[in-house]
Amino acid sequence: MSTAARTWLRPSTVRWGLVIAVLALLEFACRAGLIARITMVPPTTMLDAAWQVLADPALRTSVLTTLEEVLIAAVLSIVVGILAGLCLFRLSWLKRLADPILSAWYAVPVFIFYPVMIVLFGIGERPIIAISFVFAVASMVLSTVTALECIPRALLKTARLMRLNPLQRFVHIWLPAALPHLVVGLRLVLAYSLIGTIAGEFILSSIGIGHDIAFSYDNFMTARMYGLIVIVIATSFLLNYLLSLLIGRLGGSVRVLKGVSGG
Amino acid sequence: MSTLPTKLPAGAPASGTGVGLRIEATGLVRRYTRADGTVLQALGPLDLALEPGEFFSIVGPSGCGKSTMIDILSGLASPDEGSVSADGVPYRGVPDGVGLVLQEDASFPWLSVRDNVAFGLKRLARRPADLAERVDHALEFMGLADFANARPAQLSGGMRQRMCIARTLVLRPRFLLLDEPFGALDQQTRLLMGDELLRIWRETGATVLLITHSLDEAAMLSDRVGIMSARPGRLLEVLPTGWTRERDSTVASTPAFGALTGHLWERLRGESMKSMRGGV
């Protein structure tokens, strides 16, 4: 295969090529009237609508509110999830107790508890954060337990042989050895926090992007609805990108970490 | 496998005989409590005396307590009864000058080969001034200089094990414990690694205790071979091999080697049967 062909057939080139092709097709279909304007607007109009949303102070506040809720839920899930995971790892009886609950966690649609959250936390951001936290925390707990259980005993023995103190063991052995699985947990927490927040706002809230999307949908504001959807997707990509940067700073490149976990 | 230097470079792990520790274990007993509350005696009572600079191997049936014994001798575990001393000084916990190479891959996959080898030195309370030089020498000594910047995942199993040995050697142990270090390697690599181990032993003068399932390996490498009983492990017999210090894997082709391994198997066969019947 020639060098030029190899460049064109690189996965990243093909991926971006497919995305651009689909967007171009949608643009054409929308502008040619093959798709009704009430159903979908052309991608360029979506981008324009997203820009207008960000330029509108009221809607910008809405976006920032959602972002704040996502970040609070994610940080809470990470902190509580890691601590709970550590407890489950250290206390085998507690793990035996929690195992069936954690296994069934995602079999229960947590959004049915939203009314309970309103009763507990009132109206506003707090029930949204609570439902988002409940949705996300289990993935961090499970990832933490898996991460700790997957650390080879030989590494821990080596740490003891080298007479590392507890802090050195944590920093130089436990953390880097657990990082590949913790990274999976962090990614899931971010995804679940975003899903939980948007879905919570969508169903019952009167604030945030989720609510604005539902409002736009109910009032046939199709362009604005798609603009908001673009913002949600962009936020998701941005959060994942920032997480990758953080991982890079913590323990080397993501490529190496994948190697560690056998991926 | 790359060619290895035959001489220990200057500044490498301590050389010459006489630096090895004299190890003495008396009446070692170790018990475990099972999940159902019953007590299982895994080891002992076991007495063992290793001369300074001696190469001693232990063979025994599966589950006889070899790894438990090595955990106790390295200071990773405490005996329920008995004591261990180094040069006459009793110890509990990992003492100075003790190094252990495990059967399992103990490399740190997130570090380069060089950083793996330097890991223990960098964490010493008093970091040696010649750290880089010692690491370079250890890498060269173990034939890993060309792979210093590689990650462990890029190395073969034998090279990873050599890296772990280098990481232990760079700390200049006076008592080197090897728990089935070549267990995961193929036969040819095992033979070559055996020769390397003999070279390291000669050059460093450390006291070496090797735990192995391979009778050939024990007979080829050791000054003396200890045969352990089925659980609870005790020393049934200690057999001197009679090899000179300058030996290598070619001793395996001598008639004395055949007689030695034959005797080892004769003593071990019954114990292995007991272990199998005991469901170990």
Coordinates of C-alpha atoms in Angstrom, one line a residue:
Chain A
M1 CA 0.0 0.0 0.0
S2 CA 1.4 3.4 -0.9
T3 CA 2.2 6.1 1.7
A4 CA -0.6 8.3 0.5
A5 CA -3.2 5.5 0.7
R6 CA -2.0 4.7 4.2
T7 CA -2.5 8.3 5.2
W8 CA -6.0 8.4 3.8
L9 CA -7.0 5.1 5.4
R10 CA -5.8 6.0 8.9
P11 CA -8.7 5.4 11.4
S12 CA -8.8 9.1 12.4
T13 CA -8.9 10.2 8.8
V14 CA -11.7 7.7 8.0
R15 CA -13.6 8.7 11.2
W16 CA -13.6 12.4 10.4
G17 CA -14.3 11.7 6.8
L18 CA -17.5 9.7 7.8
V19 CA -18.6 12.5 10.2
I20 CA -18.2 15.2 7.5
A21 CA -19.9 13.0 4.9
V22 CA -22.9 12.4 7.2
L23 CA -23.1 16.1 8.1
A24 CA -22.9 17.1 4.4
L25 CA -25.6 14.6 3.6
L26 CA -27.9 16.0 6.3
E27 CA -27.2 19.5 5.1
F28 CA -28.2 18.6 1.6
A29 CA -31.3 16.6 2.7
C30 CA -32.5 19.4 4.9
R31 CA -31.9 22.2 2.4
A32 CA -33.4 20.1 -0.5
G33 CA -36.6 19.6 1.6
L34 CA -36.1 15.8 1.9
I35 CA -36.3 16.3 5.7
A36 CA -39.0 18.6 7.0
R37 CA -37.7 21.8 8.8
I38 CA -39.9 20.9 11.8
T39 CA -38.1 17.6 12.2
M40 CA -34.5 18.7 11.6
V41 CA -32.6 21.8 10.6
P42 CA -29.4 21.8 8.6
P43 CA -26.2 21.3 10.6
T44 CA -25.0 24.8 9.8
T45 CA -28.2 26.2 11.2
M46 CA -27.7 24.0 14.3
L47 CA -24.2 25.5 14.8
D48 CA -25.7 29.0 14.3
A49 CA -28.4 28.3 16.8
A50 CA -25.8 27.0 19.3
W51 CA -23.9 30.2 18.9
Q52 CA -27.0 32.3 19.5
V53 CA -27.8 30.2 22.6
L54 CA -24.3 31.0 24.0
A55 CA -24.8 34.7 23.1
D56 CA -28.1 34.9 24.9
P57 CA -27.3 35.8 28.6
A58 CA -30.3 33.9 30.0
L59 CA -29.5 30.7 28.0
R60 CA -25.8 31.1 28.8
T61 CA -26.7 31.1 32.5
S62 CA -28.8 27.9 31.9
V63 CA -25.7 26.2 30.2
L64 CA -23.5 27.2 33.2
T65 CA -26.1 26.0 35.6
T66 CA -26.1 22.6 34.0
L67 CA -22.3 22.5 33.8
E68 CA -22.1 23.4 37.5
E69 CA -24.6 20.6 38.4
V70 CA -22.6 18.1 36.3
L71 CA -19.3 19.0 37.9
I72 CA -20.7 18.9 41.5
A73 CA -22.3 15.5 40.9
A74 CA -19.2 14.2 39.2
V75 CA -16.8 15.4 42.0
L76 CA -19.2 14.0 44.7
S77 CA -19.4 10.7 42.8
I78 CA -15.7 10.4 42.4
V79 CA -14.9 11.3 46.1
V80 CA -17.6 9.1 47.6
G81 CA -17.1 6.4 45.0
I82 CA -13.4 6.0 45.7
L83 CA -13.9 6.1 49.5
A84 CA -16.7 3.6 49.3
G85 CA -14.6 1.4 47.0
L86 CA -11.7 1.5 49.4
C87 CA -14.0 0.4 52.3
L88 CA -15.5 -2.4 50.2
F89 CA -12.0 -3.6 49.2
R90 CA -10.8 -3.5 52.8
L91 CA -13.9 -5.1 54.4
S92 CA -14.8 -8.3 52.7
W93 CA -18.0 -8.7 54.7
L94 CA -19.2 -5.3 53.5
K95 CA -18.4 -6.2 49.9
R96 CA -20.4 -9.4 50.2
L97 CA -23.2 -7.3 51.6
A98 CA -23.0 -4.7 48.8
D99 CA -22.3 -7.0 45.9
P100 CA -26.0 -7.7 44.9
I101 CA -27.0 -4.1 45.4
L102 CA -24.2 -2.8 43.2
S103 CA -24.8 -5.5 40.6
A104 CA -28.5 -4.5 40.3
W105 CA -27.8 -0.7 40.5
Y106 CA -28.2 0.0 36.9
A107 CA -31.2 -2.4 36.5
V108 CA -33.3 0.2 38.4
P109 CA -34.3 3.4 36.6
V110 CA -33.0 5.9 39.2
F111 CA -35.2 8.6 37.7
I112 CA -38.2 7.1 39.5
F113 CA -36.7 8.5 42.7
Y114 CA -36.8 12.1 41.4
P115 CA -40.0 12.9 43.3
V116 CA -38.3 11.6 46.4
M117 CA -35.3 13.8 45.8
I118 CA -37.6 16.8 45.5
V119 CA -39.2 15.9 48.8
L120 CA -35.7 15.6 50.3
F121 CA -33.9 18.5 48.7
G122 CA -36.6 20.8 47.5
I123 CA -36.9 22.4 44.1
G124 CA -33.8 23.7 42.2
E125 CA -30.4 22.4 41.5
R126 CA -30.0 20.1 44.5
P127 CA -32.4 17.3 43.5
I128 CA -30.9 17.3 40.0
I129 CA -27.4 16.9 41.5
A130 CA -28.7 14.2 43.9
I131 CA -30.2 12.1 41.1
S132 CA -27.1 12.6 38.9
F133 CA -24.9 11.5 41.8
V134 CA -27.0 8.4 42.5
F135 CA -26.8 7.6 38.8
A136 CA -23.0 8.0 38.6
V137 CA -21.6 6.9 41.9
A138 CA -22.0 3.2 41.5
S139 CA -19.7 3.1 38.5
M140 CA -16.9 4.8 40.5
V141 CA -17.4 2.3 43.4
L142 CA -17.2 -0.6 41.1
S143 CA -14.2 0.7 39.2
T144 CA -12.4 1.4 42.4
V145 CA -13.0 -2.1 43.8
T146 CA -11.9 -3.6 40.4
A147 CA -8.8 -1.4 40.3
L148 CA -7.7 -2.4 43.8
E149 CA -8.4 -6.1 43.2
C150 CA -6.5 -6.1 40.0
I151 CA -3.2 -4.8 41.5
P152 CA -0.9 -7.8 41.3
R153 CA 0.1 -9.1 44.8
A154 CA 3.7 -9.3 43.5
L155 CA 3.8 -5.4 43.3
L156 CA 2.6 -5.0 46.8
K157 CA 5.2 -7.6 48.0
T158 CA 7.9 -5.7 46.2
A159 CA 6.8 -2.4 47.9
R160 CA 7.1 -4.1 51.3
L161 CA 10.5 -5.6 50.4
M162 CA 11.7 -2.1 49.5
R163 CA 10.3 -0.9 52.8
L164 CA 8.2 1.9 51.3
N165 CA 6.1 3.8 53.9
P166 CA 2.3 3.9 53.5
L167 CA 2.4 7.3 51.6
Q168 CA 5.1 6.0 49.2
R169 CA 3.2 2.8 48.6
F170 CA 0.1 4.8 47.8
V171 CA 1.8 7.3 45.5
H172 CA 4.3 4.9 43.8
I173 CA 2.4 1.6 43.7
W174 CA -1.3 1.7 44.5
L175 CA -2.2 4.8 42.5
P176 CA -0.3 4.1 39.2
A177 CA -1.3 0.4 39.3
A178 CA -5.0 1.2 39.9
L179 CA -5.1 4.1 37.4
P180 CA -6.1 2.2 34.3
H181 CA -9.3 1.0 36.0
L182 CA -9.9 4.3 37.8
V183 CA -9.7 6.1 34.5
V184 CA -12.6 3.9 33.2
G185 CA -14.5 4.9 36.4
L186 CA -13.8 8.6 35.9
R187 CA -15.0 8.5 32.3
L188 CA -18.2 6.7 33.3
V189 CA -18.8 9.1 36.1
L190 CA -18.5 12.1 33.7
A191 CA -20.8 10.4 31.2
Y192 CA -23.4 9.4 33.8
S193 CA -23.3 12.8 35.6
L194 CA -24.1 14.5 32.3
I195 CA -26.8 12.0 31.4
G196 CA -28.3 12.2 34.9
T197 CA -28.3 16.0 34.9
I198 CA -29.7 16.5 31.5
A199 CA -32.3 13.8 31.9
G200 CA -33.3 15.1 35.4
E201 CA -33.7 18.6 34.0
F202 CA -35.6 17.3 31.0
I203 CA -38.2 15.5 33.0
L204 CA -39.2 17.7 35.8
S205 CA -36.9 20.7 36.4
S206 CA -37.4 24.3 35.5
I207 CA -33.7 25.1 35.0
G208 CA -30.7 24.0 32.9
I209 CA -30.1 22.9 29.3
G210 CA -32.3 19.7 29.7
H211 CA -35.3 21.9 30.6
D212 CA -34.5 24.3 27.7
I213 CA -34.4 21.4 25.3
A214 CA -37.7 20.1 26.5
F215 CA -39.2 23.7 26.4
S216 CA -37.9 24.2 22.8
Y217 CA -39.3 20.8 21.7
D218 CA -42.7 21.5 23.3
N219 CA -42.8 24.9 21.6
F220 CA -41.7 23.8 18.1
M221 CA -38.4 25.8 18.4
T222 CA -36.5 23.2 16.4
A223 CA -33.4 25.2 15.6
R224 CA -32.9 26.2 19.2
M225 CA -33.5 22.6 20.3
Y226 CA -30.8 21.4 18.0
G227 CA -28.5 24.2 19.0
L228 CA -28.8 23.1 22.6
I229 CA -28.2 19.5 21.7
V230 CA -25.0 20.6 19.9
I231 CA -23.9 22.3 23.1
V232 CA -24.5 19.2 25.1
I233 CA -22.5 17.0 22.7
A234 CA -19.7 19.6 22.6
T235 CA -19.7 19.7 26.5
S236 CA -19.4 15.9 26.6
F237 CA -16.4 15.9 24.3
L238 CA -14.8 18.8 26.1
L239 CA -15.1 17.1 29.5
N240 CA -13.6 13.9 28.1
Y241 CA -10.8 15.8 26.6
L242 CA -10.0 17.6 29.9
L243 CA -10.1 14.3 31.6
S244 CA -7.6 12.9 29.2
L245 CA -5.3 15.9 29.8
L246 CA -5.6 15.2 33.6
I247 CA -4.8 11.5 33.2
G248 CA -1.8 12.5 31.1
R249 CA -0.5 14.7 33.9
L250 CA -1.2 12.1 36.6
G251 CA 0.3 9.0 35.1
G252 CA 1.7 9.3 31.6
S253 CA -0.1 8.9 28.3
V254 CA -3.5 7.2 27.9
R255 CA -1.9 4.9 25.3
V256 CA 0.5 3.5 28.0
L257 CA -2.4 3.1 30.5
K258 CA -4.3 1.1 27.9
G259 CA -1.3 -1.1 27.6
V260 CA -1.2 -1.7 31.3
S261 CA -4.8 -2.8 31.4
G262 CA -4.2 -5.1 28.5
G263 CA -6.2 -3.1 26.2
Chain B
M1 CA 18.7 -13.2 24.3
S2 CA 21.5 -10.6 24.1
T3 CA 25.1 -11.4 25.0
L4 CA 26.0 -10.7 28.5
P5 CA 29.2 -9.4 29.9
T6 CA 31.2 -12.1 31.7
K7 CA 32.7 -9.8 34.3
L8 CA 31.0 -7.6 36.8
P9 CA 31.7 -3.9 35.9
A10 CA 33.3 -1.5 38.3
G11 CA 30.7 -0.1 40.7
A12 CA 28.3 -2.9 40.2
P13 CA 26.8 -5.0 43.0
A14 CA 29.4 -5.8 45.7
S15 CA 31.8 -8.4 44.5
G16 CA 34.0 -11.1 46.1
T17 CA 33.1 -13.9 48.5
G18 CA 32.5 -13.3 52.1
V19 CA 29.8 -10.6 51.8
G20 CA 26.9 -13.1 52.1
L21 CA 24.9 -13.2 55.3
R22 CA 24.9 -16.3 57.5
I23 CA 21.2 -17.2 57.9
E24 CA 19.8 -19.4 60.6
A25 CA 16.2 -20.4 61.1
T26 CA 15.2 -22.4 64.2
G27 CA 12.0 -24.2 64.9
L28 CA 9.9 -22.2 62.3
V29 CA 6.2 -22.9 62.5
R30 CA 3.5 -21.1 60.6
R31 CA -0.2 -21.8 60.9
Y32 CA -3.2 -20.4 59.1
T33 CA -6.8 -20.2 60.2
R34 CA -9.2 -21.4 57.5
A35 CA -12.6 -19.8 56.7
D36 CA -14.3 -22.6 58.7
G37 CA -12.3 -21.8 61.8
T38 CA -10.0 -24.8 61.7
V39 CA -6.3 -24.3 62.0
L40 CA -3.9 -25.5 59.3
Q41 CA -0.2 -25.9 60.0
A42 CA 1.5 -24.9 56.8
L43 CA 5.1 -25.1 57.9
G44 CA 7.4 -26.7 60.3
P45 CA 8.9 -27.2 62.7
L46 CA 11.7 -26.3 60.3
D47 CA 15.4 -25.7 61.0
L48 CA 17.7 -24.3 58.3
A49 CA 21.3 -22.9 58.4
L50 CA 22.8 -21.2 55.3
E51 CA 26.5 -20.5 55.3
P52 CA 27.7 -17.1 54.1
G53 CA 28.0 -17.1 50.3
E54 CA 26.4 -20.5 49.9
F55 CA 24.0 -21.4 47.1
F56 CA 21.2 -23.4 48.7
S57 CA 18.1 -24.8 46.9
I58 CA 14.9 -26.1 48.3
V59 CA 12.7 -28.6 46.5
G60 CA 9.4 -30.0 47.8
P61 CA 5.9 -31.0 46.7
S62 CA 3.3 -28.4 45.9
G63 CA 1.8 -26.8 48.9
C64 CA 4.5 -27.9 51.3
G65 CA 5.1 -24.3 52.6
K66 CA 8.1 -23.3 50.5
S67 CA 6.7 -19.8 49.7
T68 CA 5.6 -19.4 53.3
M69 CA 9.1 -20.2 54.4
I70 CA 10.5 -17.7 51.9
D71 CA 8.1 -15.0 53.2
I72 CA 9.3 -15.6 56.7
L73 CA 13.0 -15.6 55.7
S74 CA 12.6 -12.4 53.8
G75 CA 10.8 -10.8 56.7
L76 CA 7.5 -10.4 54.9
A77 CA 5.8 -12.7 57.3
S78 CA 6.4 -13.6 60.9
P79 CA 6.5 -17.2 62.2
D80 CA 4.1 -18.4 64.8
E81 CA 7.0 -20.2 66.5
G82 CA 10.7 -20.1 66.1
S83 CA 13.1 -17.4 65.0
V84 CA 15.3 -16.3 62.1
S85 CA 18.7 -14.6 62.4
A86 CA 21.2 -13.0 60.0
D87 CA 24.8 -13.1 61.1
G88 CA 23.5 -14.1 64.6
V89 CA 21.1 -11.1 64.9
P90 CA 17.4 -12.1 65.1
Y91 CA 15.1 -10.2 62.8
R92 CA 11.4 -9.6 62.2
G93 CA 10.3 -7.5 59.3
V94 CA 12.4 -7.0 56.2
P95 CA 16.0 -6.5 57.3
D96 CA 18.8 -4.6 55.5
G97 CA 20.6 -6.6 52.8
V98 CA 17.7 -9.0 51.9
G99 CA 16.5 -9.2 48.3
L100 CA 13.7 -11.3 46.9
V101 CA 12.9 -12.2 43.3
L102 CA 9.4 -13.6 42.8
Q103 CA 8.0 -16.0 40.3
E104 CA 5.3 -13.6 39.3
D105 CA 6.0 -10.6 37.1
A106 CA 6.7 -7.9 39.6
S107 CA 7.7 -5.2 37.0
F108 CA 6.0 -1.8 37.2
P109 CA 4.4 -1.5 33.8
W110 CA 4.1 2.3 34.0
L111 CA 7.9 2.8 34.4
S112 CA 10.7 2.3 31.9
V113 CA 13.2 -0.5 32.4
R114 CA 15.7 2.0 33.8
D115 CA 13.2 3.5 36.2
N116 CA 12.1 0.0 37.3
V117 CA 15.7 -0.9 38.1
A118 CA 16.3 2.4 39.9
F119 CA 13.0 2.3 41.8
G120 CA 14.3 0.9 45.1
L121 CA 17.4 3.1 45.1
K122 CA 15.4 6.2 44.5
R123 CA 13.2 5.4 47.5
L124 CA 16.1 4.8 50.0
A125 CA 16.1 7.2 52.9
R126 CA 19.7 8.2 51.8
R127 CA 19.7 8.2 48.0
P128 CA 23.2 7.1 46.9
A129 CA 25.3 9.7 45.0
D130 CA 26.2 7.1 42.4
L131 CA 22.6 6.1 41.7
A132 CA 22.7 6.6 37.9
E133 CA 26.1 4.8 37.7
R134 CA 24.8 1.8 39.7
V135 CA 21.6 1.6 37.6
D136 CA 23.7 1.7 34.4
H137 CA 26.0 -1.0 35.6
A138 CA 23.1 -3.2 36.7
L139 CA 21.5 -2.8 33.3
E140 CA 24.7 -3.7 31.6
F141 CA 25.3 -6.6 34.0
M142 CA 22.0 -8.1 33.1
G143 CA 22.2 -7.4 29.4
L144 CA 19.5 -4.8 29.4
A145 CA 21.4 -1.7 28.5
D146 CA 19.9 -1.6 25.0
F147 CA 16.4 -1.7 26.5
A148 CA 16.8 0.9 29.2
N149 CA 14.1 3.1 27.8
A150 CA 11.7 0.4 26.8
R151 CA 8.6 -0.5 28.8
P152 CA 8.3 -3.9 30.5
A153 CA 5.5 -4.8 28.1
Q154 CA 8.0 -4.6 25.3
L155 CA 10.3 -7.2 26.8
S156 CA 10.2 -11.0 26.7
G157 CA 9.3 -12.9 29.9
G158 CA 13.0 -13.8 30.5
M159 CA 14.1 -10.1 30.0
R160 CA 11.4 -8.9 32.4
Q161 CA 12.7 -11.4 35.0
R162 CA 16.2 -10.2 34.4
M163 CA 15.0 -6.7 35.0
C164 CA 13.5 -7.7 38.3
I165 CA 16.7 -9.4 39.3
A166 CA 18.6 -6.2 38.3
R167 CA 16.2 -4.2 40.4
T168 CA 17.0 -6.5 43.4
L169 CA 20.8 -6.6 42.7
V170 CA 21.2 -2.9 42.4
L171 CA 20.3 -2.7 46.1
R172 CA 23.3 -5.0 46.8
P173 CA 21.6 -7.7 48.8
R174 CA 23.7 -9.9 51.0
F175 CA 21.0 -12.6 51.2
L176 CA 19.2 -13.2 47.9
L177 CA 16.0 -15.2 47.9
L178 CA 14.6 -16.5 44.7
D179 CA 11.0 -17.9 44.7
E180 CA 10.6 -20.0 41.5
P181 CA 12.1 -17.1 39.5
F182 CA 12.2 -19.0 36.2
G183 CA 8.9 -20.8 36.7
A184 CA 7.2 -19.0 33.8
L185 CA 10.1 -19.4 31.3
D186 CA 10.8 -22.1 28.7
Q187 CA 13.4 -24.8 29.3
Q188 CA 16.1 -23.2 27.1
T189 CA 15.7 -19.8 28.7
R190 CA 15.7 -21.4 32.2
L191 CA 19.1 -23.1 31.5
L192 CA 20.6 -19.8 30.3
M193 CA 19.1 -17.9 33.2
G194 CA 20.6 -20.6 35.5
D195 CA 24.0 -19.8 34.1
E196 CA 23.4 -16.1 34.6
L197 CA 22.3 -16.7 38.2
L198 CA 25.5 -18.7 38.9
R199 CA 27.5 -15.8 37.5
I200 CA 25.7 -13.3 39.7
W201 CA 26.2 -15.5 42.7
R202 CA 29.9 -15.8 42.1
E203 CA 30.4 -12.1 41.4
T204 CA 28.3 -10.8 44.3
G205 CA 29.3 -13.4 46.9
A206 CA 25.7 -13.2 48.3
T207 CA 24.1 -16.1 50.1
V208 CA 21.4 -17.4 47.7
L209 CA 18.3 -19.4 48.6
L210 CA 16.5 -20.7 45.6
I211 CA 13.0 -22.3 45.8
T212 CA 12.3 -24.4 42.7
H213 CA 10.0 -27.2 41.4
S214 CA 12.7 -28.3 39.0
L215 CA 15.0 -31.0 40.4
D216 CA 17.4 -30.4 37.5
E217 CA 17.7 -26.7 38.4
A218 CA 18.3 -27.4 42.0
A219 CA 20.9 -30.1 41.3
M220 CA 22.7 -27.9 38.7
L221 CA 22.9 -24.6 40.5
S222 CA 23.3 -25.5 44.2
D223 CA 26.1 -26.2 46.7
R224 CA 23.4 -28.0 48.8
V225 CA 19.8 -29.0 48.1
G226 CA 17.2 -29.3 50.8
I227 CA 14.3 -31.7 50.3
M228 CA 11.0 -30.6 52.0
S229 CA 8.3 -32.9 53.2
A230 CA 4.6 -32.6 52.3
R231 CA 2.6 -30.1 54.4
P232 CA 3.5 -29.1 57.1
G233 CA 6.9 -28.6 55.4
R234 CA 10.0 -29.8 57.2
L235 CA 13.5 -30.4 55.9
L236 CA 13.8 -34.2 55.3
E237 CA 17.3 -34.2 54.0
V238 CA 20.1 -31.8 52.9
L239 CA 22.2 -33.1 50.1
P240 CA 25.6 -31.6 49.1
T241 CA 26.1 -31.5 45.4
G242 CA 29.9 -31.4 45.3
W243 CA 30.2 -29.0 42.4
T244 CA 33.0 -26.5 42.2
R245 CA 32.2 -22.8 42.5
E246 CA 33.0 -22.3 38.8
R247 CA 30.2 -24.6 37.6
D248 CA 27.7 -23.9 34.9
S249 CA 24.8 -25.7 33.2
T250 CA 27.2 -28.2 31.5
V251 CA 27.3 -30.2 34.8
A252 CA 23.9 -31.5 33.7
S253 CA 25.6 -33.8 31.3
T254 CA 27.8 -35.5 34.0
P255 CA 26.9 -38.9 35.5
A256 CA 27.0 -37.4 39.0
F257 CA 24.2 -35.1 38.0
G258 CA 22.0 -38.0 36.9
A259 CA 22.7 -39.8 40.2
L260 CA 21.9 -36.6 42.2
T261 CA 18.5 -35.9 40.5
G262 CA 17.7 -39.6 40.8
H263 CA 18.2 -39.4 44.5
L264 CA 16.2 -36.2 44.8
W265 CA 13.3 -37.7 43.0
E266 CA 13.5 -40.9 45.0
R267 CA 13.1 -38.9 48.2
L268 CA 10.5 -36.5 46.8
R269 CA 8.2 -39.0 45.1
G270 CA 6.6 -40.3 48.2
E271 CA 6.1 -36.7 49.5
S272 CA 4.5 -35.6 46.2
M273 CA 2.1 -38.6 46.4
K274 CA 1.2 -37.5 50.0
S275 CA 0.5 -34.0 48.7
M276 CA -1.7 -35.3 45.9
R277 CA -3.6 -37.6 48.2
G278 CA -4.0 -34.7 50.6
G279 CA -5.6 -32.6 47.8
V280 CA -2.9 -30.0 47.9

